[in-house]
Coordinates of N, CA and C in Angstrom, one line a residue:
X1 N 0.8 -1.2 0.0 CA 0.0 0.0 0.0 C 0.9 1.2 0.0
X2 N 0.7 2.2 -0.9 CA 1.4 3.4 -1.0 C 0.8 4.4 0.0
X3 N 1.6 5.1 0.8 CA 1.1 6.1 1.7 C 1.5 7.4 1.2
X4 N 0.5 8.3 1.2 CA 0.8 9.7 0.8 C 1.2 10.4 2.1
X5 N 2.4 11.1 2.1 CA 2.8 11.8 3.3 C 1.7 12.8 3.8
X6 N 1.4 12.9 5.1 CA 0.4 13.7 5.6 C 0.6 15.2 5.2
X7 N 1.9 15.6 5.2 CA 2.1 17.0 4.9 C 1.7 17.4 3.5
X8 N 1.9 16.4 2.5 CA 1.5 16.7 1.2 C 0.0 16.7 1.0
X9 N -0.6 15.8 1.8 CA -2.1 15.7 1.7 C -2.7 17.0 2.3
X10 N -2.1 17.5 3.4 CA -2.6 18.7 4.0 C -2.5 19.9 3.1
X11 N -1.3 20.0 2.4 CA -1.1 21.1 1.5 C -2.2 21.0 0.4
X12 N -2.5 19.8 -0.1 CA -3.5 19.7 -1.2 C -4.8 20.1 -0.7
X13 N -5.2 19.8 0.5 CA -6.5 20.1 1.0 C -6.7 21.5 1.5
X14 N -5.6 22.2 1.8 CA -5.7 23.5 2.4 C -5.6 24.7 1.4
X15 N -5.3 24.4 0.2 CA -5.1 25.4 -0.8 C -6.4 25.7 -1.5
X16 N -6.8 27.0 -1.6 CA -8.1 27.3 -2.2 C -8.1 26.9 -3.7
X17 N -9.3 26.7 -4.3 CA -9.4 26.3 -5.7 C -8.7 27.3 -6.7
X18 N -8.7 28.6 -6.3 CA -8.1 29.6 -7.2 C -6.6 29.3 -7.5
X19 N -6.0 28.5 -6.6 CA -4.6 28.2 -6.8 C -4.4 26.9 -7.6
X20 N -5.4 26.4 -8.3 CA -5.4 25.2 -9.0 C -4.2 25.1 -10.0
X21 N -3.7 26.2 -10.5 CA -2.6 26.1 -11.4 C -1.2 26.0 -10.8
X22 N -1.2 25.8 -9.5 CA 0.0 25.6 -8.7 C 0.7 24.3 -9.1
X23 N 2.0 24.4 -9.3 CA 2.8 23.2 -9.7 C 2.7 22.1 -8.7
X24 N 2.8 22.4 -7.4 CA 2.7 21.4 -6.4 C 1.4 20.7 -6.4
X25 N 0.3 21.4 -6.5 CA -1.0 20.8 -6.5 C -1.2 19.9 -7.8
X26 N -0.6 20.4 -8.9 CA -0.7 19.6 -10.1 C 0.0 18.3 -10.0
X27 N 1.2 18.3 -9.3 CA 1.9 17.1 -9.1 C 1.2 16.1 -8.2
X28 N 0.6 16.7 -7.1 CA -0.2 15.9 -6.1 C -1.4 15.3 -6.8
X29 N -2.1 16.1 -7.6 CA -3.2 15.6 -8.3 C -2.8 14.5 -9.3
X30 N -1.7 14.7 -10.0 CA -1.3 13.6 -10.9 C -0.9 12.3 -10.2
X31 N -0.3 12.5 -9.0 CA 0.0 11.3 -8.2 C -1.3 10.6 -7.8
X32 N -2.3 11.4 -7.4 CA -3.6 10.8 -6.9 C -4.2 10.0 -8.1
X33 N -4.2 10.6 -9.3 CA -4.8 10.0 -10.4 C -4.1 8.7 -10.8
X34 N -2.7 8.8 -10.8 CA -1.9 7.6 -11.1 C -2.1 6.5 -10.1
X35 N -2.2 6.9 -8.8 CA -2.5 5.9 -7.8 C -3.8 5.2 -8.0
X36 N -4.8 6.0 -8.2 CA -6.2 5.5 -8.4 C -6.3 4.5 -9.6
X37 N -5.4 4.8 -10.6 CA -5.4 3.9 -11.8 C -4.5 2.7 -11.7
X38 N -3.8 2.6 -10.5 CA -2.9 1.5 -10.3 C -1.5 1.7 -10.8
X39 N -1.2 2.9 -11.3 CA 0.2 3.2 -11.8 C 1.0 3.7 -10.6
X40 N 1.5 2.8 -9.8 CA 2.3 3.2 -8.6 C 3.6 3.9 -8.9
X41 N 4.2 3.5 -10.0 CA 5.5 4.1 -10.3 C 5.3 5.6 -10.6
X42 N 4.3 5.9 -11.5 CA 4.0 7.3 -11.7 C 3.5 8.1 -10.5
X43 N 2.7 7.4 -9.7 CA 2.2 8.0 -8.4 C 3.4 8.4 -7.6
X44 N 4.4 7.5 -7.4 CA 5.6 7.9 -6.6 C 6.4 9.0 -7.2
X45 N 6.6 8.9 -8.5 CA 7.3 9.9 -9.2 C 6.7 11.3 -9.1
X46 N 5.4 11.3 -9.2 CA 4.6 12.6 -9.0 C 4.7 13.1 -7.6
X47 N 4.7 12.3 -6.6 CA 4.8 12.7 -5.2 C 6.2 13.2 -5.0
X48 N 7.2 12.5 -5.5 CA 8.6 12.9 -5.4 C 8.8 14.3 -6.0
X49 N 8.1 14.6 -7.2 CA 8.1 15.9 -7.8 C 7.5 16.9 -6.9
X50 N 6.4 16.6 -6.3 CA 5.7 17.6 -5.4 C 6.6 17.9 -4.2
X51 N 7.2 16.9 -3.7 CA 8.1 17.1 -2.6 C 9.3 18.0 -3.0
X52 N 9.8 17.8 -4.1 CA 10.9 18.6 -4.6 C 10.5 20.0 -4.8
X53 N 9.3 20.2 -5.4 CA 8.8 21.6 -5.6 C 8.5 22.3 -4.3
X54 N 8.1 21.6 -3.3 CA 7.9 22.2 -2.0 C 9.2 22.5 -1.4
X55 N 10.2 21.7 -1.6 CA 11.6 22.0 -1.1 C 12.1 23.3 -1.8
X56 N 11.8 23.5 -3.1 CA 12.2 24.7 -3.8 C 11.5 25.9 -3.2
X57 N 10.3 25.8 -2.9 CA 9.5 26.9 -2.2 C 10.1 27.2 -0.9
X58 N 10.5 26.2 -0.1 CA 11.1 26.4 1.2 C 12.4 27.2 1.0
X59 N 13.2 26.7 0.0 CA 14.5 27.4 -0.2 C 14.3 28.9 -0.5
X60 N 13.3 29.2 -1.4 CA 13.0 30.5 -1.7 C 12.6 31.4 -0.5
X61 N 11.8 30.7 0.4 CA 11.4 31.4 1.6 C 12.7 31.7 2.5
X62 N 13.6 30.7 2.6 CA 14.8 30.9 3.3 C 15.6 32.1 2.8
X63 N 15.7 32.2 1.4 CA 16.4 33.3 0.8 C 15.9 34.7 1.2
X64 N 14.6 34.8 1.4 CA 14.0 36.0 1.8 C 14.4 36.4 3.2
X65 N 14.9 35.5 4.0 CA 15.3 35.7 5.4 C 16.8 36.0 5.5
X66 N 17.5 35.9 4.5 CA 19.0 36.2 4.5 C 19.1 37.7 4.7
X67 N 20.1 38.1 5.6 CA 20.2 39.5 5.9 C 20.7 40.3 4.7
X68 N 20.3 41.6 4.8 CA 20.8 42.6 3.8 C 22.3 42.8 4.2
X69 N 23.1 43.3 3.3 CA 24.5 43.6 3.7 C 24.6 44.6 4.8
X70 N 25.5 44.3 5.7 CA 25.8 45.2 6.8 C 26.6 46.4 6.3
X71 N 26.6 47.5 7.1 CA 27.4 48.7 6.7 C 28.8 48.3 6.2
X72 N 29.2 48.8 5.1 CA 30.5 48.6 4.5 C 30.7 47.2 3.8
X73 N 29.6 46.5 3.6 CA 29.6 45.2 2.9 C 28.7 45.3 1.7
X74 N 29.0 44.4 0.7 CA 28.2 44.2 -0.5 C 27.7 42.8 -0.5
X75 N 26.6 42.6 -1.0 CA 26.0 41.2 -1.1 C 25.8 40.7 -2.5
X76 N 26.1 39.5 -2.7 CA 25.8 38.8 -3.9 C 24.3 38.4 -3.9
X77 N 23.8 38.0 -5.0 CA 22.4 37.5 -5.1 C 22.3 36.2 -4.3
X78 N 21.2 36.0 -3.6 CA 21.0 34.8 -2.9 C 20.9 33.6 -3.8
X79 N 21.4 32.5 -3.4 CA 21.4 31.2 -4.2 C 20.5 30.2 -3.4
X80 N 19.7 29.5 -4.2 CA 18.8 28.5 -3.5 C 19.0 27.1 -4.2
X81 N 18.8 26.1 -3.4 CA 18.8 24.7 -3.9 C 17.9 23.9 -3.1
X82 N 17.4 22.8 -3.7 CA 16.6 21.8 -3.0 C 17.0 20.5 -3.6
X83 N 17.4 19.6 -2.7 CA 17.8 18.3 -3.1 C 16.9 17.3 -2.4
X84 N 16.1 16.6 -3.2 CA 15.1 15.6 -2.6 C 15.7 14.7 -1.6
X85 N 15.3 13.5 -1.6 CA 15.8 12.6 -0.5 C 17.2 12.0 -0.7
X86 N 17.9 12.4 -1.8 CA 19.2 11.9 -2.0 C 20.1 12.4 -0.9
X87 N 20.8 11.5 -0.2 CA 21.7 11.9 0.8 C 21.1 12.8 1.9
X88 N 20.0 12.4 2.5 CA 19.3 13.1 3.5 C 18.4 14.3 3.0
X89 N 18.6 14.7 1.8 CA 17.7 15.8 1.3 C 18.0 17.1 2.1
X90 N 17.7 18.2 1.4 CA 17.8 19.5 2.1 C 17.3 20.6 1.1
X91 N 16.8 21.7 1.8 CA 16.5 22.9 1.0 C 17.4 23.9 1.6
X92 N 18.1 24.7 0.8 CA 19.1 25.6 1.3 C 19.0 27.0 0.5
X93 N 19.4 28.0 1.2 CA 19.6 29.3 0.6 C 20.8 29.9 1.2
X94 N 21.6 30.5 0.4 CA 22.9 31.1 0.9 C 23.1 32.4 0.2
X95 N 23.9 33.2 0.8 CA 24.3 34.5 0.3 C 25.7 34.9 0.7
X96 N 26.5 35.4 -0.2 CA 27.8 35.8 0.1 C 27.9 37.3 0.2
X97 N 28.8 37.8 1.1 CA 29.0 39.2 1.4 C 30.5 39.5 1.4
X98 N 30.9 40.6 0.8 CA 32.3 41.0 0.8 C 32.4 42.5 1.3
X99 N 33.6 42.8 1.9 CA 33.8 44.2 2.2 C 35.0 44.7 1.4
X100 N 35.4 45.9 1.6 CA 36.4 46.6 0.8 C 37.8 45.9 1.0
X101 N 38.0 45.3 2.1 CA 39.3 44.7 2.4 C 39.4 43.3 1.8
X102 N 38.3 42.8 1.2 CA 38.3 41.5 0.6 C 37.9 40.4 1.5
X103 N 37.4 40.7 2.7 CA 36.9 39.7 3.6 C 35.6 39.2 3.1
X104 N 35.3 38.0 3.3 CA 33.9 37.5 2.9 C 33.3 36.7 4.0
X105 N 31.9 36.7 3.9 CA 31.1 36.0 4.9 C 30.0 35.3 4.0
X106 N 29.7 34.1 4.3 CA 28.6 33.4 3.7 C 27.6 33.0 4.8
X107 N 26.3 33.3 4.5 CA 25.3 32.9 5.4 C 24.4 31.9 4.7
X108 N 24.2 30.7 5.3 CA 23.4 29.6 4.7 C 22.4 29.2 5.7
X109 N 21.1 29.0 5.2 CA 20.0 28.5 5.9 C 19.6 27.2 5.3
X110 N 19.5 26.1 6.1 CA 19.2 24.8 5.6 C 18.0 24.2 6.4
X111 N 17.1 23.6 5.6 CA 16.0 22.9 6.3 C 15.6 21.7 5.5
X112 N 14.6 21.0 5.9 CA 14.1 19.8 5.2 C 15.2 18.7 5.2
X113 N 15.9 18.6 6.3 CA 17.0 17.7 6.3 C 17.1 16.9 7.7
X114 N 17.3 15.7 7.6 CA 17.5 14.9 8.8 C 18.8 15.3 9.5
X115 N 19.7 15.8 8.8 CA 21.0 16.2 9.4 C 20.7 17.4 10.4
X116 N 19.8 18.2 10.1 CA 19.4 19.3 11.0 C 18.9 18.8 12.4
X117 N 18.1 17.7 12.3 CA 17.6 17.1 13.5 C 18.7 16.5 14.3
X118 N 19.7 15.9 13.7 CA 20.8 15.3 14.4 C 21.7 16.4 15.0
X119 N 21.9 17.5 14.3 CA 22.6 18.6 14.9 C 21.9 19.3 16.1
X120 N 20.5 19.3 16.0 CA 19.7 19.9 17.1 C 19.9 19.1 18.3
X121 N 20.0 17.7 18.2 CA 20.2 16.8 19.3 C 21.5 17.1 20.0
X122 N 22.5 17.3 19.2 CA 23.9 17.6 19.7 C 23.9 19.0 20.4
X123 N 23.3 20.0 19.8 CA 23.3 21.3 20.4 C 22.5 21.3 21.7
X124 N 21.6 20.4 21.9 CA 20.8 20.4 23.2 C 21.6 19.9 24.3
X125 N 22.8 19.3 24.1 CA 23.6 18.8 25.1 C 24.9 19.7 25.2
X126 N 24.9 20.5 26.3 CA 26.1 21.5 26.4 C 27.4 20.8 26.4
X127 N 27.5 19.6 27.0 CA 28.8 18.9 27.0 C 29.3 18.6 25.6
X128 N 28.4 18.1 24.7 CA 28.8 17.8 23.4 C 29.1 19.1 22.6
X129 N 28.2 20.1 22.8 CA 28.3 21.4 22.1 C 29.7 22.0 22.5
X130 N 30.0 22.0 23.8 CA 31.3 22.6 24.2 C 32.5 21.9 23.6
X131 N 32.4 20.7 23.2 CA 33.5 20.0 22.6 C 33.6 20.4 21.1
X132 N 32.6 21.0 20.5 CA 32.6 21.3 19.1 C 33.0 22.8 18.9
X133 N 33.1 23.6 19.9 CA 33.5 24.9 19.8 C 33.0 25.7 21.0
X134 N 33.1 27.0 20.9 CA 32.6 27.9 22.0 C 31.1 28.1 21.9
X135 N 30.4 27.9 23.0 CA 29.0 28.1 23.1 C 28.7 29.6 23.2
X136 N 27.9 30.1 22.3 CA 27.6 31.5 22.2 C 26.1 31.7 22.1
X137 N 25.6 32.9 22.4 CA 24.2 33.2 22.2 C 24.1 34.2 21.0
X138 N 23.2 33.8 20.2 CA 22.8 34.7 19.0 C 21.4 35.0 19.3
X139 N 21.1 36.2 19.9 CA 19.8 36.5 20.3 C 19.4 35.6 21.4
X140 N 18.3 34.9 21.3 CA 18.0 33.9 22.3 C 18.3 32.5 21.9
X141 N 19.1 32.3 20.8 CA 19.5 31.0 20.3 C 20.9 30.6 20.9
X142 N 21.0 29.4 21.2 CA 22.3 28.8 21.5 C 23.0 28.5 20.2
X143 N 24.3 28.8 20.1 CA 25.0 28.5 18.9 C 26.4 28.1 19.3
X144 N 27.1 27.6 18.3 CA 28.5 27.2 18.4 C 29.4 28.1 17.5
X145 N 30.4 28.6 18.1 CA 31.4 29.4 17.3 C 32.7 28.6 17.4
X146 N 33.2 28.2 16.2 CA 34.4 27.4 16.2 C 35.7 28.3 16.2
X147 N 36.8 27.7 16.2 CA 38.1 28.4 16.2 C 38.3 29.4 15.1
X148 N 37.6 29.2 14.0 CA 37.7 30.1 12.8 C 36.7 31.2 12.9
X149 N 35.8 31.2 14.0 CA 34.8 32.2 14.1 C 33.5 31.8 13.4
X150 N 33.4 30.7 12.7 CA 32.2 30.3 12.1 C 31.1 30.0 13.1
X151 N 29.9 30.4 12.8 CA 28.8 30.2 13.7 C 27.8 29.2 13.2
X152 N 27.4 28.3 14.0 CA 26.4 27.2 13.7 C 25.3 27.3 14.7
X153 N 24.1 27.4 14.2 CA 22.9 27.4 15.1 C 21.7 26.7 14.5
X154 N 21.0 26.0 15.4 CA 19.8 25.3 14.9 C 18.6 26.2 15.5
X155 N 17.6 26.5 14.6 CA 16.5 27.3 14.9 C 15.2 26.4 14.9
X156 N 14.5 26.4 16.0 CA 13.2 25.6 16.1 C 13.4 24.1 15.8
X157 N 14.6 23.6 16.0 CA 14.9 22.2 15.8 C 14.6 21.8 14.4
X158 N 14.5 22.7 13.4 CA 14.2 22.4 12.0 C 15.2 23.0 11.0
X159 N 15.8 24.1 11.4 CA 16.6 24.9 10.5 C 18.0 25.1 11.0
X160 N 19.0 24.9 10.1 CA 20.4 25.2 10.5 C 20.9 26.5 9.8
X161 N 21.4 27.3 10.6 CA 22.0 28.6 10.1 C 23.5 28.4 10.3
X162 N 24.3 28.6 9.2 CA 25.7 28.5 9.3 C 26.3 29.8 8.7
X163 N 27.2 30.5 9.4 CA 27.8 31.7 9.0 C 29.3 31.4 9.0
X164 N 29.9 31.5 7.8 CA 31.3 31.1 7.6 C 32.0 32.2 6.7
X165 N 33.3 32.0 6.5 CA 34.0 32.8 5.5 C 35.4 33.2 6.1
X166 N 36.0 34.1 5.4 CA 37.4 34.6 5.8 C 37.4 35.8 6.7
X167 N 36.2 36.4 6.9 CA 36.1 37.5 7.8 C 36.4 37.1 9.3
X168 N 36.6 38.1 10.1 CA 36.9 37.8 11.5 C 35.6 37.3 12.2
X169 N 35.8 36.8 13.4 CA 34.7 36.3 14.2 C 33.6 37.3 14.5
X170 N 34.0 38.5 14.7 CA 33.0 39.6 15.0 C 32.1 39.8 13.9
X171 N 32.6 39.9 12.6 CA 31.8 40.1 11.5 C 30.9 38.9 11.3
X172 N 31.4 37.7 11.5 CA 30.5 36.5 11.3 C 29.4 36.5 12.4
X173 N 29.7 36.9 13.6 CA 28.7 37.0 14.6 C 27.7 38.1 14.3
X174 N 28.1 39.2 13.7 CA 27.2 40.3 13.3 C 26.2 39.8 12.3
X175 N 26.7 39.0 11.3 CA 25.8 38.4 10.3 C 24.9 37.4 10.9
X176 N 25.4 36.6 11.8 CA 24.5 35.6 12.5 C 23.4 36.3 13.2
X177 N 23.7 37.4 13.9 CA 22.6 38.2 14.6 C 21.7 38.9 13.7
X178 N 22.1 39.1 12.4 CA 21.2 39.8 11.4 C 20.2 38.9 10.8
X179 N 20.3 37.6 11.0 CA 19.4 36.6 10.4 C 18.0 36.8 11.2
X180 N 16.9 36.8 10.5 CA 15.6 37.0 11.2 C 15.2 35.6 11.7
X181 N 15.7 35.3 12.9 CA 15.4 34.0 13.5 C 14.0 33.9 13.9
X182 N 13.3 35.0 14.3 CA 11.9 35.0 14.7 C 11.1 34.5 13.6
X183 N 11.3 35.1 12.4 CA 10.5 34.6 11.2 C 10.8 33.2 10.8
X184 N 12.1 32.9 10.9 CA 12.5 31.5 10.5 C 11.9 30.5 11.4
X185 N 11.8 30.8 12.7 CA 11.2 29.8 13.6 C 9.7 29.6 13.4
X186 N 9.1 30.6 12.8 CA 7.6 30.5 12.5 C 7.3 29.8 11.2
X187 N 8.3 29.4 10.4 CA 8.0 28.8 9.1 C 7.6 27.3 9.3

């Protein structure tokens, strides 16, 4: 018996009819029709497509939460990617920032990944976290800052924010603090 993930079913049922031209709903509808006709291979393929499209929408939403460049910095265009279930799957958005001295910072937000759940478990244990780097606070979030000044934090046990690059630890921390964690945690 093929099971349709509850999240996909809820999406299909919660969208008003005016959004019928939505790619996600089209894929879900195609999966339903294929399933009802006994074409399980196409049903699975259509659900995989719907899942991938949802991942892309998540990545685009993450991109909107990447910070604007801080004073004295310039930002590249945000990059997004969604990788289905291959290698844990993930939806990501990242943006690179540079200053006049040539320092760079990259901010990346990742979700839809089992690896985030694993990292959240580790961050919940201060002894393990302390072995990974210095425990710091970014707003009300616990984070790890490693020896290079890179910042890693898990938001709402679902999203990983990583701030890395060649800039100093203070610049990386400033960018970590500029991420709209409140909006991210409500996604």
